[in-house]
């Protein structure tokens, strides 16, 4: 591969050799609806379909809807009150189908792996790494229902909403970094079913339905926004309790000091604080000029930080507090304030660089793991070869 680079250290590779998956998914929706459905549905997959193909297909459906909407409604305005050119109703039906299908594929990839004997750390990293990037399309696509202006929320508050979703994701893996167990958020299944239903409802009744006040002074979009924060707060409370219990009660915590326990959150905090500062103090209100590019640039840096945390908790290695893509992002912010006339260009160029670098990182890490374990990422022919 041209420009191939081995990002994983020998210590990290050694850590993958001894990794054992440990996860608790005990939400009522997961226990009584999702897992029974997935256990039944996985039997319809041909045994030659690789689990990572299912993972990639699900992610592609989510990202595909986001990219299609980017073409159709780049500035998030076609859902605004009084719009003369709203998004076609079929788009929301497509979003509902893709969201539900992606959730099903994401829930059955691991079951397919165990069914055909292809389980391993590469698949888990592939799955969770793509999930970290999906926080952007999940959040931005659903809020595009509200458009801009009246009966919507400002772009900077949409940034806060995106950050809350990203915090839920990264805190879950930070929790595993400290406890050794991945406690899946109860809100994940609920959010996926909720998004699918909202898209279906929008297809049925139209985007205009959401243009009302739930209570005096509070629009539906604002109440919906608060719902995100409340759900995220509940997830934080559960993660905090699990980490406290691990350290204070059963003494199974994995980190030796408060600094080591908290270290994975440092780059995230820097990313979130710098993003809010840029959005709030931007010389040219860049988040309003090009909200999609702003969110996608920031979200890609977040995904890279999250991927490195996932690798650290899987390999029992120290999490890095330095991130190269975060440095590029911070440099672009400095350049934007230094050269305000070129702020939008700086955002777009830095976003392209960040996305290409992140894709390179992901592809190289997967190739390195596949070479180490002597497997293939997107086909399972190696299973037959092993039997022979």
PDB file of N, CA, C and O in Angstrom, residues 78-87 92 145-146 202-203 205-211:
ATOM      1  N   UNK A  78     -33.577  24.096   4.278  1.00  0.00           N
ATOM      2  CA  UNK A  78     -34.794  23.684   3.566  1.00  0.00           C
ATOM      3  C   UNK A  78     -35.905  23.205   4.506  1.00  0.00           C
ATOM      4  O   UNK A  78     -37.036  23.010   4.070  1.00  0.00           O
ATOM      5  N   UNK A  79     -35.565  23.024   5.798  1.00  0.00           N
ATOM      6  CA  UNK A  79     -36.590  22.676   6.769  1.00  0.00           C
ATOM      7  C   UNK A  79     -37.050  23.861   7.590  1.00  0.00           C
ATOM      8  O   UNK A  79     -37.787  23.703   8.566  1.00  0.00           O
ATOM      9  N   UNK A  80     -36.642  25.070   7.196  1.00  0.00           N
ATOM     10  CA  UNK A  80     -37.000  26.275   7.949  1.00  0.00           C
ATOM     11  C   UNK A  80     -38.472  26.611   7.761  1.00  0.00           C
ATOM     12  O   UNK A  80     -39.097  26.245   6.754  1.00  0.00           O
ATOM     13  N   UNK A  81     -39.024  27.318   8.739  1.00  0.00           N
ATOM     14  CA  UNK A  81     -40.433  27.702   8.658  1.00  0.00           C
ATOM     15  C   UNK A  81     -40.653  28.574   7.421  1.00  0.00           C
ATOM     16  O   UNK A  81     -39.875  29.463   7.113  1.00  0.00           O
ATOM     17  N   UNK A  82     -41.704  28.263   6.676  1.00  0.00           N
ATOM     18  CA  UNK A  82     -42.020  29.027   5.480  1.00  0.00           C
ATOM     19  C   UNK A  82     -41.180  28.690   4.271  1.00  0.00           C
ATOM     20  O   UNK A  82     -41.228  29.398   3.259  1.00  0.00           O
ATOM     21  N   UNK A  83     -40.395  27.597   4.336  1.00  0.00           N
ATOM     22  CA  UNK A  83     -39.541  27.234   3.215  1.00  0.00           C
ATOM     23  C   UNK A  83     -40.372  26.958   1.966  1.00  0.00           C
ATOM     24  O   UNK A  83     -41.398  26.278   2.016  1.00  0.00           O
ATOM     25  N   UNK A  84     -39.908  27.510   0.840  1.00  0.00           N
ATOM     26  CA  UNK A  84     -40.608  27.284  -0.431  1.00  0.00           C
ATOM     27  C   UNK A  84     -40.013  26.109  -1.202  1.00  0.00           C
ATOM     28  O   UNK A  84     -40.526  25.737  -2.251  1.00  0.00           O
ATOM     29  N   UNK A  85     -38.952  25.554  -0.655  1.00  0.00           N
ATOM     30  CA  UNK A  85     -38.289  24.431  -1.328  1.00  0.00           C
ATOM     31  C   UNK A  85     -37.857  23.399  -0.297  1.00  0.00           C
ATOM     32  O   UNK A  85     -36.663  23.157  -0.113  1.00  0.00           O
ATOM     33  N   UNK A  86     -38.816  22.768   0.391  1.00  0.00           N
ATOM     34  CA  UNK A  86     -38.448  21.797   1.437  1.00  0.00           C
ATOM     35  C   UNK A  86     -37.858  20.526   0.840  1.00  0.00           C
ATOM     36  O   UNK A  86     -38.004  20.254  -0.356  1.00  0.00           O
ATOM     37  N   UNK A  87     -37.198  19.772   1.683  1.00  0.00           N
ATOM     38  CA  UNK A  87     -36.681  18.478   1.252  1.00  0.00           C
ATOM     39  C   UNK A  87     -37.837  17.577   0.841  1.00  0.00           C
ATOM     40  O   UNK A  87     -38.915  17.613   1.467  1.00  0.00           O
ATOM     41  N   UNK A  92     -37.027  11.565   3.935  1.00  0.00           N
ATOM     42  CA  UNK A  92     -37.212  11.183   5.342  1.00  0.00           C
ATOM     43  C   UNK A  92     -37.559   9.702   5.468  1.00  0.00           C
ATOM     44  O   UNK A  92     -37.152   9.046   6.433  1.00  0.00           O
ATOM     45  N   UNK A 145     -34.254  18.521  10.305  1.00  0.00           N
ATOM     46  CA  UNK A 145     -35.716  18.556  10.221  1.00  0.00           C
ATOM     47  C   UNK A 145     -36.237  19.943  10.582  1.00  0.00           C
ATOM     48  O   UNK A 145     -37.234  20.420  10.026  1.00  0.00           O
ATOM     49  N   UNK A 146     -35.545  20.622  11.503  1.00  0.00           N
ATOM     50  CA  UNK A 146     -36.035  21.901  12.014  1.00  0.00           C
ATOM     51  C   UNK A 146     -35.575  23.097  11.188  1.00  0.00           C
ATOM     52  O   UNK A 146     -36.068  24.211  11.377  1.00  0.00           O
ATOM     53  N   UNK A 202     -41.939  12.319  10.087  1.00  0.00           N
ATOM     54  CA  UNK A 202     -41.693  13.466   9.212  1.00  0.00           C
ATOM     55  C   UNK A 202     -42.119  13.144   7.784  1.00  0.00           C
ATOM     56  O   UNK A 202     -42.701  13.986   7.087  1.00  0.00           O
ATOM     57  N   UNK A 203     -41.833  11.942   7.339  1.00  0.00           N
ATOM     58  CA  UNK A 203     -42.281  11.510   6.009  1.00  0.00           C
ATOM     59  C   UNK A 203     -43.802  11.523   5.923  1.00  0.00           C
ATOM     60  O   UNK A 203     -44.377  11.923   4.898  1.00  0.00           O
ATOM     61  N   UNK A 205     -46.153  13.242   8.014  1.00  0.00           N
ATOM     62  CA  UNK A 205     -46.892  14.490   8.269  1.00  0.00           C
ATOM     63  C   UNK A 205     -46.217  15.730   7.695  1.00  0.00           C
ATOM     64  O   UNK A 205     -46.846  16.785   7.593  1.00  0.00           O
ATOM     65  N   UNK A 206     -44.933  15.620   7.348  1.00  0.00           N
ATOM     66  CA  UNK A 206     -44.216  16.768   6.814  1.00  0.00           C
ATOM     67  C   UNK A 206     -43.433  17.519   7.880  1.00  0.00           C
ATOM     68  O   UNK A 206     -43.754  17.467   9.068  1.00  0.00           O
ATOM     69  N   UNK A 207     -42.405  18.229   7.435  1.00  0.00           N
ATOM     70  CA  UNK A 207     -41.533  18.949   8.365  1.00  0.00           C
ATOM     71  C   UNK A 207     -42.261  20.082   9.076  1.00  0.00           C
ATOM     72  O   UNK A 207     -41.874  20.533  10.162  1.00  0.00           O
ATOM     73  N   UNK A 208     -43.372  20.573   8.490  1.00  0.00           N
ATOM     74  CA  UNK A 208     -44.091  21.702   9.091  1.00  0.00           C
ATOM     75  C   UNK A 208     -44.687  21.355  10.449  1.00  0.00           C
ATOM     76  O   UNK A 208     -44.946  22.239  11.266  1.00  0.00           O
ATOM     77  N   UNK A 209     -44.903  20.074  10.697  1.00  0.00           N
ATOM     78  CA  UNK A 209     -45.544  19.656  11.944  1.00  0.00           C
ATOM     79  C   UNK A 209     -44.768  20.120  13.169  1.00  0.00           C
ATOM     80  O   UNK A 209     -45.345  20.365  14.226  1.00  0.00           O
ATOM     81  N   UNK A 210     -43.443  20.247  13.036  1.00  0.00           N
ATOM     82  CA  UNK A 210     -42.594  20.562  14.190  1.00  0.00           C
ATOM     83  C   UNK A 210     -42.553  22.050  14.520  1.00  0.00           C
ATOM     84  O   UNK A 210     -41.889  22.448  15.479  1.00  0.00           O
ATOM     85  N   UNK A 211     -43.254  22.874  13.764  1.00  0.00           N
ATOM     86  CA  UNK A 211     -43.174  24.315  13.969  1.00  0.00           C
ATOM     87  C   UNK A 211     -44.246  24.772  14.963  1.00  0.00           C
ATOM     88  O   UNK A 211     -45.242  25.390  14.604  1.00  0.00           O
TER      89      UNK A 211
END
